[in-house]
Coordinates of C-alpha atoms in Angstrom, one line a residue:
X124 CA 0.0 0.0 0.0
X125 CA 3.1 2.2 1.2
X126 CA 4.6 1.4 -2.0
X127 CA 1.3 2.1 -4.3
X128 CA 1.4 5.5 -2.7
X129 CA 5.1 6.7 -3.8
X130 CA 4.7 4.9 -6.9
X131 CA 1.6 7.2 -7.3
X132 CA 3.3 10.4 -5.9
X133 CA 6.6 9.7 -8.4
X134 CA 4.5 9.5 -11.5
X135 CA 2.4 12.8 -10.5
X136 CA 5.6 14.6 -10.5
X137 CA 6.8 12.6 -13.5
X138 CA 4.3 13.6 -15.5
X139 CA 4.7 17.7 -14.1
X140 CA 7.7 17.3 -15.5
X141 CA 7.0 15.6 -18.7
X142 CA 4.2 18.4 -19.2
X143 CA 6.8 20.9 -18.4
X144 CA 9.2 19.8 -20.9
X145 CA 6.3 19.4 -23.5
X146 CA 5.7 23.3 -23.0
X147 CA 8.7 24.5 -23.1
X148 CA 9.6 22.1 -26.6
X149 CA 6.2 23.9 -27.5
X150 CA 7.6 27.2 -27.1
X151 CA 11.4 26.2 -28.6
X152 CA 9.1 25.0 -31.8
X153 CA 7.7 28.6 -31.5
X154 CA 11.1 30.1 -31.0
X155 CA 12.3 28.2 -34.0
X156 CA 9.5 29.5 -36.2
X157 CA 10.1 33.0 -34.9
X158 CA 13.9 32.6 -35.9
X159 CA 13.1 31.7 -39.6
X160 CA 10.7 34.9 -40.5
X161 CA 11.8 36.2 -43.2
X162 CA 9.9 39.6 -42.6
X163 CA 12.6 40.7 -39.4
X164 CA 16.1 41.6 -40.3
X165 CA 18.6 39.8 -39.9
X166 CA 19.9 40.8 -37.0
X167 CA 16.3 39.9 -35.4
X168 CA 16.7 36.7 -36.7
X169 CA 19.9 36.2 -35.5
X170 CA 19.0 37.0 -32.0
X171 CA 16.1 35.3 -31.9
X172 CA 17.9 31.9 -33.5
X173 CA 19.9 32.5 -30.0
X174 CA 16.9 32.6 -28.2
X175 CA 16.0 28.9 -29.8
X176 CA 19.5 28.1 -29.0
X177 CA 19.2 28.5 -25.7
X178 CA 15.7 27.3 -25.3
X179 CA 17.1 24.2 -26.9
X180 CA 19.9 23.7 -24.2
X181 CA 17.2 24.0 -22.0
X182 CA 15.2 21.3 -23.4
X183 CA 18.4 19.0 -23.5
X184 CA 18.8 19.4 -19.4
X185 CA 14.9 19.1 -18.9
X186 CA 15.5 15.7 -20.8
X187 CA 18.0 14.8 -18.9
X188 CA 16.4 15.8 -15.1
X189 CA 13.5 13.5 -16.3
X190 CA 15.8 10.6 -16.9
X191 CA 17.9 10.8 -13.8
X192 CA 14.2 11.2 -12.3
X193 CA 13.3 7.9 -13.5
X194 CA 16.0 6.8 -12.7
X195 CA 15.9 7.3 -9.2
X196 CA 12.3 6.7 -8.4
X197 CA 12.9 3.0 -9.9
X198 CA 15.9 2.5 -7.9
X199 CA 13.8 4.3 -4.4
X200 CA 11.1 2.0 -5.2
X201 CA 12.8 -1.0 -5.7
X202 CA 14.8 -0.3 -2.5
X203 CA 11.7 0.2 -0.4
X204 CA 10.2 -3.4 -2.2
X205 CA 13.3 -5.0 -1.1
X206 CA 13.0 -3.7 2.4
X207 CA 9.9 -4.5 2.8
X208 CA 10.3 -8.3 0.9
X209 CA 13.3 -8.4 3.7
X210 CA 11.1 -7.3 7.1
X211 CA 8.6 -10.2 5.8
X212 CA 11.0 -12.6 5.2
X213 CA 12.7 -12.1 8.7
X214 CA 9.1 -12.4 10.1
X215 CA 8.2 -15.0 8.2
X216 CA 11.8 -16.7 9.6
X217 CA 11.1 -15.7 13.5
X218 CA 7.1 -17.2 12.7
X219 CA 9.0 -20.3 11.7
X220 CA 11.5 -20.8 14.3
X221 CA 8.8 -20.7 17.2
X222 CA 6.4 -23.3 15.3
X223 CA 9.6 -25.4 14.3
X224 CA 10.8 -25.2 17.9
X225 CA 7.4 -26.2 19.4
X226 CA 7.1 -28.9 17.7
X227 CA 10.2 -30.0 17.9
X228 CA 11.4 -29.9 14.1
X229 CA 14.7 -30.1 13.5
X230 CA 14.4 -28.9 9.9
X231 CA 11.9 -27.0 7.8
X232 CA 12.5 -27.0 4.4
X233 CA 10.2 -24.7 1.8
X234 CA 8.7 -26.5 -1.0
X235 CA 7.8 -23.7 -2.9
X236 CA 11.8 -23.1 -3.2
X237 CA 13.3 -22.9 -6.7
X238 CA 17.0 -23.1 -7.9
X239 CA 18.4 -19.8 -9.6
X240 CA 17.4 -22.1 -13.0
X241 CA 13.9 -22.1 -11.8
X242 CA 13.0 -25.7 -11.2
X243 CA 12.2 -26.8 -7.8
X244 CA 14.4 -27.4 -5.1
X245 CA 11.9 -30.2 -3.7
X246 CA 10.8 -33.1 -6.0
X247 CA 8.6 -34.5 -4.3
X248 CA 7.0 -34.5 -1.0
X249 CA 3.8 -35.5 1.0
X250 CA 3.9 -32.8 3.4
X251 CA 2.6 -34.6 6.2
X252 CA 4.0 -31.9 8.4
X253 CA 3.3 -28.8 6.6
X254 CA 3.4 -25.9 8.8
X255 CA 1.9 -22.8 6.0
X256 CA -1.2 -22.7 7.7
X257 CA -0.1 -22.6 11.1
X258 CA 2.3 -20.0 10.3
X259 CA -0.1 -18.3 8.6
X260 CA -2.4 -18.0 11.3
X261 CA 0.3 -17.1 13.4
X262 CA 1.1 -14.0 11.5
X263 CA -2.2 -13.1 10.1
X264 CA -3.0 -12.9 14.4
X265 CA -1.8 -9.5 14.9
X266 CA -2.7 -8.1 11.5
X267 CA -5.3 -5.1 11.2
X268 CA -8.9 -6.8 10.9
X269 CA -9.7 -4.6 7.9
X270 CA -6.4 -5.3 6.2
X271 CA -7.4 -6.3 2.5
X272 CA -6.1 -9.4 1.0
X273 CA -4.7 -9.1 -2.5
X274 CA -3.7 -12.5 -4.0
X275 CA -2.3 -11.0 -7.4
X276 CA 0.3 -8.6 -5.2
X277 CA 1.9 -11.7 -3.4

């Protein structure tokens, strides 16, 4: 949800920028126009050809402000996504440990696990002693009662 938010709040000033750079090429196209009229002397021209010039350096920073801006929202948000994958995890660990312990386990292997090829880990198992739900439960104890569910975020 945190995430969502930025994510939202990065593209409205992504696109005040983008808007902002579409003006201003608006106005260098304008500029540009203004240069070329052959019905001002040339020294008119000539100074306003500068003008374009300039408005055109302009343009090139703009373009380059929104790219380092992109830039750095991705790499924000996918530091605050692995922070938050991480706090989970280490939950998710701790949750384990205390069931494991319990009961006695002396290993807890997940099934779901896949090699860095993407096959699984585990072949086959029967999962007589499957602890998801219990853990689970465990965590889902202290979450917010109205706290939506979203299947196609996990």
């Amino acid at each position: 949800s945190a995430l969502k938010e930025r994510g939202a709040e990065m593209e409205k000033e992504l696109k005040g920028l983008v808007s902002s750079f579409e003006s201003a090429k608006e106005e260098y196209q304008g500029l540009l126009e203004s240069a070329n009229d052959q019905a001002v002397s040339i020294t008119e021209r000539e100074r306003r050809k500068q003008k374009a010039e300039d408005k055109l350096k302009g343009l090139r920073e703009d373009e380059q402000t929104i790219q380092q801006f992109q830039r750095q929202a991705r790499e924000t948000i996918q530091e605050q996504q692995r922070r938050g994958r991480d706090n989970i995890l280490e939950e998710v660990k701790a949750t384990v440990t205390s069931i494991a312990k319990a009961g006695q386990f002396t290993l807890v292997i997940d099934t779901a696990a896949e090699t860095p090829n993407r096959t699984p880990v585990i072949l086959y198992s029967s999962n007589p002693d499957d602890l998801t739900a219990k853990v689970l439960s465990q965590m889902n104890a202290t979450a917010p009662p109205d706290l939506e569910t979203d299947s196609s975020d996990e």
